[in-house]
Amino acid sequence: MLTPPSLTTQRTWEIYPRPIQDDIAKLTQAGCDVLFNPDVTEMYADNEKWHLAIGELEGLLEGEFRPGHYRGVTQVVFKLFDIVKPHPAFFGQKDYQQVLVITQMVKLLNMPVKLVMCPIEREADGPAMSSRNIHLTADDRQHALILSKTLNNVKVNFDSNHIEQLIQDAQAAINNEPGVKLGYFEIVDGDTLHPANKNTKNVVALVAATVGKTRLIDNVIIR
Amino acid sequence: MLTPPSLTTQRTWEIYPRPIQDDIAKLTQAGCDVLFNPDVTEMYADNEKWHLAIGELEGLLEGEFRPGHYRGVTQVVFKLFDIVKPHPAFFGQKDYQQVLVITQMVKLLNMPVKLVMCPIEREADGPAMSSRNIHLTADDRQHALILSKTLNNVKVNFDSNHIEQLIQDAQAAINNEPGVKLGYFEIVDGDTLHPANKNTKNVVALVAATVGKTRLIDNVIIR
């Protein structure tokens, strides 16, 4: 998902890695028939100042670190759905919160689209695949392994009676890794993003950290 | 338009005059085939906290006096259009700003509906017809005449070189009327609600005032 140029994310749009020729080659190879690839001026009128506020979900976790980000996402995804009118639409689990936010938008606005969450694709040694990974130096790449490793540890050792301890240990492990600055590591209710407790049905662990100069996110569905 | 029970307008919903049997009789007489008359629980989920922010228009004039009001309006009109799927939809000019706000929503969200603004219906001596008029005492009713009278004066004597003076005189006339507390009297661009100047193409004068205990709005399209 390209980040749209809302007031708060204009800069992100411009520095986002956009190897569109590579994407087109991959899409062609995968048998894609049609690509919708508008430029900014096709999607946005000048000085377009509106947003949909979908409620609490947009302000938690990533929303705290990137205020307004998910309002840019819902705005551009609303436009995308309105233009393309997809029956199903596929979003990656890697931005788990984005999936929740778009799900909430679709529900609130009663949009005629079925959302499908696609599992995270990982490198052989663990890290979630991401267009941002090209920004990582070889050293960054090594340090970044702590994120997927810690998520996996939490999943394997999950014990709903000791969630706080699991979180603290995970945060400590990441903080101890050189070159890694932890944003958050949380174990939450997978529907509300509120802290999980022993009665929580759907549990997800989410992490955000800056490795070198690159901010990465990852998550794992625990149950 | 019934005011929806958003967080900021719950009270308004409850005290709104709702002579629904009278309305039904009038609709029947007018040849209405179908009435959509849901109750609150049909229109709103519990604890429904979202809104569409359509930009500057919602915060001016009425928006300053009733923060959040037009977010409640766009929310419920969005739902109405989504449920009813009208081809045309009719809104009264008396809440001129409401027409602009809904027009902006329809444009931004590319909704398949044609909006029609219906002229203000007036009593023989001037006042705009309003469900709120039943709250006026006989004295209030007399004092309220100043609103339509002043609007009419501004229209008849409009001179685009002396807009400031016209506004000041109108405000003074209303302030001098016993029992009337002026909210605002403005002469604005009918598309943006920004102050009109001599080059403004569409000019509208808008007034809000509390007469006795009842807040009234009225307006006139000048050109």
mmCIF file of N, CA, C and O in Angstrom, chain B residues 24-61:
data_model
loop_
_atom_site.group_PDB
_atom_site.id
_atom_site.type_symbol
_atom_site.label_atom_id
_atom_site.label_comp_id
_atom_site.label_asym_id
_atom_site.label_seq_id
_atom_site.Cartn_x
_atom_site.Cartn_y
_atom_site.Cartn_z
ATOM 1 N N ILE B 24 -47.040 12.400 9.082
ATOM 2 C CA ILE B 24 -47.569 11.290 8.293
ATOM 3 C C ILE B 24 -48.850 11.708 7.566
ATOM 4 O O ILE B 24 -49.044 11.404 6.384
ATOM 5 N N ALA B 25 -49.706 12.453 8.275
ATOM 6 C CA ALA B 25 -50.943 12.936 7.639
ATOM 7 C C ALA B 25 -50.623 13.821 6.437
ATOM 8 O O ALA B 25 -51.217 13.683 5.359
ATOM 9 N N LYS B 26 -49.635 14.701 6.610
ATOM 10 C CA LYS B 26 -49.271 15.608 5.510
ATOM 11 C C LYS B 26 -48.658 14.840 4.346
ATOM 12 O O LYS B 26 -48.920 15.143 3.178
ATOM 13 N N LEU B 27 -47.830 13.862 4.668
ATOM 14 C CA LEU B 27 -47.211 13.066 3.610
ATOM 15 C C LEU B 27 -48.263 12.289 2.835
ATOM 16 O O LEU B 27 -48.221 12.199 1.601
ATOM 17 N N THR B 28 -49.235 11.727 3.555
ATOM 18 C CA THR B 28 -50.300 10.963 2.908
ATOM 19 C C THR B 28 -51.088 11.859 1.951
ATOM 20 O O THR B 28 -51.340 11.509 0.799
ATOM 21 N N GLN B 29 -51.416 13.034 2.471
ATOM 22 C CA GLN B 29 -52.163 14.004 1.668
ATOM 23 C C GLN B 29 -51.392 14.407 0.407
ATOM 24 O O GLN B 29 -51.969 14.663 -0.650
ATOM 25 N N ALA B 30 -50.056 14.458 0.552
ATOM 26 C CA ALA B 30 -49.218 14.877 -0.579
ATOM 27 C C ALA B 30 -48.988 13.737 -1.571
ATOM 28 O O ALA B 30 -48.340 13.926 -2.595
ATOM 29 N N GLY B 31 -49.526 12.533 -1.245
ATOM 30 C CA GLY B 31 -49.386 11.418 -2.185
ATOM 31 C C GLY B 31 -48.144 10.575 -1.967
ATOM 32 O O GLY B 31 -47.721 9.838 -2.853
ATOM 33 N N CYS B 32 -47.562 10.672 -0.783
ATOM 34 C CA CYS B 32 -46.359 9.875 -0.475
ATOM 35 C C CYS B 32 -46.707 8.383 -0.427
ATOM 36 O O CYS B 32 -47.684 7.977 0.198
ATOM 37 N N ASP B 33 -45.915 7.559 -1.099
ATOM 38 C CA ASP B 33 -46.157 6.112 -1.124
ATOM 39 C C ASP B 33 -45.429 5.380 -0.015
ATOM 40 O O ASP B 33 -45.911 4.382 0.509
ATOM 41 N N VAL B 34 -44.228 5.825 0.299
ATOM 42 C CA VAL B 34 -43.381 5.098 1.237
ATOM 43 C C VAL B 34 -42.742 6.082 2.210
ATOM 44 O O VAL B 34 -42.232 7.125 1.801
ATOM 45 N N LEU B 35 -42.778 5.721 3.495
ATOM 46 C CA LEU B 35 -42.090 6.538 4.508
ATOM 47 C C LEU B 35 -41.047 5.675 5.194
ATOM 48 O O LEU B 35 -41.350 4.579 5.682
ATOM 49 N N PHE B 36 -39.812 6.149 5.223
ATOM 50 C CA PHE B 36 -38.747 5.490 5.984
ATOM 51 C C PHE B 36 -38.625 6.217 7.310
ATOM 52 O O PHE B 36 -38.191 7.362 7.344
ATOM 53 N N ASN B 37 -39.041 5.575 8.373
ATOM 54 C CA ASN B 37 -39.113 6.245 9.681
ATOM 55 C C ASN B 37 -38.503 5.345 10.767
ATOM 56 O O ASN B 37 -39.185 4.852 11.650
ATOM 57 N N PRO B 38 -37.181 5.140 10.677
ATOM 58 C CA PRO B 38 -36.524 4.227 11.621
ATOM 59 C C PRO B 38 -36.418 4.854 13.005
ATOM 60 O O PRO B 38 -36.456 6.074 13.134
ATOM 61 N N ASP B 39 -36.303 4.027 14.017
ATOM 62 C CA ASP B 39 -35.986 4.606 15.325
ATOM 63 C C ASP B 39 -34.471 4.603 15.537
ATOM 64 O O ASP B 39 -33.710 4.115 14.702
ATOM 65 N N VAL B 40 -34.058 5.198 16.625
ATOM 66 C CA VAL B 40 -32.621 5.412 16.851
ATOM 67 C C VAL B 40 -31.842 4.102 16.806
ATOM 68 O O VAL B 40 -30.763 4.015 16.205
ATOM 69 N N THR B 41 -32.403 3.061 17.422
ATOM 70 C CA THR B 41 -31.645 1.810 17.513
ATOM 71 C C THR B 41 -31.504 1.120 16.153
ATOM 72 O O THR B 41 -30.609 0.306 15.966
ATOM 73 N N GLU B 42 -32.390 1.454 15.210
ATOM 74 C CA GLU B 42 -32.238 0.896 13.864
ATOM 75 C C GLU B 42 -31.112 1.584 13.100
ATOM 76 O O GLU B 42 -30.488 0.993 12.216
ATOM 77 N N MET B 43 -30.896 2.850 13.420
ATOM 78 C CA MET B 43 -29.910 3.626 12.661
ATOM 79 C C MET B 43 -28.512 3.572 13.257
ATOM 80 O O MET B 43 -27.522 3.759 12.545
ATOM 81 N N TYR B 44 -28.428 3.363 14.565
ATOM 82 C CA TYR B 44 -27.133 3.458 15.237
ATOM 83 C C TYR B 44 -26.835 2.210 16.044
ATOM 84 O O TYR B 44 -27.682 1.752 16.817
ATOM 85 N N ALA B 45 -25.621 1.694 15.872
ATOM 86 C CA ALA B 45 -25.135 0.658 16.769
ATOM 87 C C ALA B 45 -24.827 1.319 18.112
ATOM 88 O O ALA B 45 -24.685 2.529 18.214
ATOM 89 N N ASP B 46 -24.745 0.500 19.153
ATOM 90 C CA ASP B 46 -24.310 1.027 20.445
ATOM 91 C C ASP B 46 -22.912 1.622 20.306
ATOM 92 O O ASP B 46 -22.051 1.046 19.649
ATOM 93 N N ASN B 47 -22.722 2.755 20.940
ATOM 94 C CA ASN B 47 -21.366 3.276 21.091
ATOM 95 C C ASN B 47 -20.688 3.488 19.739
ATOM 96 O O ASN B 47 -19.530 3.148 19.532
ATOM 97 N N GLU B 48 -21.437 4.020 18.794
ATOM 98 C CA GLU B 48 -20.913 4.184 17.440
ATOM 99 C C GLU B 48 -20.114 5.481 17.351
ATOM 100 O O GLU B 48 -20.672 6.565 17.350
ATOM 101 N N LYS B 49 -18.813 5.348 17.307
ATOM 102 C CA LYS B 49 -17.945 6.526 17.370
ATOM 103 C C LYS B 49 -17.129 6.679 16.101
ATOM 104 O O LYS B 49 -15.974 6.248 16.039
ATOM 105 N N TRP B 50 -17.727 7.269 15.100
ATOM 106 C CA TRP B 50 -16.960 7.593 13.910
ATOM 107 C C TRP B 50 -17.591 8.834 13.300
ATOM 108 O O TRP B 50 -18.731 9.200 13.610
ATOM 109 N N HIS B 51 -16.850 9.485 12.472
ATOM 110 C CA HIS B 51 -17.426 10.612 11.734
ATOM 111 C C HIS B 51 -16.645 10.818 10.459
ATOM 112 O O HIS B 51 -15.519 10.354 10.292
ATOM 113 N N LEU B 52 -17.290 11.530 9.572
ATOM 114 C CA LEU B 52 -16.643 12.008 8.369
ATOM 115 C C LEU B 52 -16.336 13.482 8.609
ATOM 116 O O LEU B 52 -17.224 14.228 9.032
ATOM 117 N N ALA B 53 -15.117 13.883 8.389
ATOM 118 C CA ALA B 53 -14.763 15.303 8.496
ATOM 119 C C ALA B 53 -14.639 15.850 7.085
ATOM 120 O O ALA B 53 -13.731 15.456 6.358
ATOM 121 N N ILE B 54 -15.578 16.688 6.666
ATOM 122 C CA ILE B 54 -15.628 17.083 5.248
ATOM 123 C C ILE B 54 -14.832 18.345 4.967
ATOM 124 O O ILE B 54 -14.814 18.832 3.841
ATOM 125 N N GLY B 55 -14.178 18.893 5.990
ATOM 126 C CA GLY B 55 -13.344 20.077 5.767
ATOM 127 C C GLY B 55 -13.924 21.314 6.427
ATOM 128 O O GLY B 55 -14.793 21.231 7.295
ATOM 129 N N GLU B 56 -13.474 22.449 5.971
ATOM 130 C CA GLU B 56 -13.740 23.727 6.626
ATOM 131 C C GLU B 56 -15.216 24.062 6.803
ATOM 132 O O GLU B 56 -15.622 24.617 7.825
ATOM 133 N N LEU B 57 -16.024 23.717 5.806
ATOM 134 C CA LEU B 57 -17.442 24.126 5.804
ATOM 135 C C LEU B 57 -18.191 23.766 7.086
ATOM 136 O O LEU B 57 -19.031 24.521 7.558
ATOM 137 N N GLU B 58 -17.890 22.609 7.628
ATOM 138 C CA GLU B 58 -18.648 22.133 8.786
ATOM 139 C C GLU B 58 -18.350 22.912 10.057
ATOM 140 O O GLU B 58 -19.111 22.842 11.021
ATOM 141 N N GLY B 59 -17.239 23.667 10.068
ATOM 142 C CA GLY B 59 -16.851 24.363 11.291
ATOM 143 C C GLY B 59 -17.226 25.835 11.340
ATOM 144 O O GLY B 59 -17.075 26.487 12.377
ATOM 145 N N LEU B 60 -17.728 26.378 10.232
ATOM 146 C CA LEU B 60 -18.069 27.803 10.178
ATOM 147 C C LEU B 60 -19.501 28.024 10.680
ATOM 148 O O LEU B 60 -20.273 27.092 10.827
ATOM 149 N N LEU B 61 -19.856 29.262 10.946
ATOM 150 C CA LEU B 61 -21.230 29.690 11.272
ATOM 151 C C LEU B 61 -21.927 28.740 12.252
ATOM 152 O O LEU B 61 -21.597 28.717 13.433
#
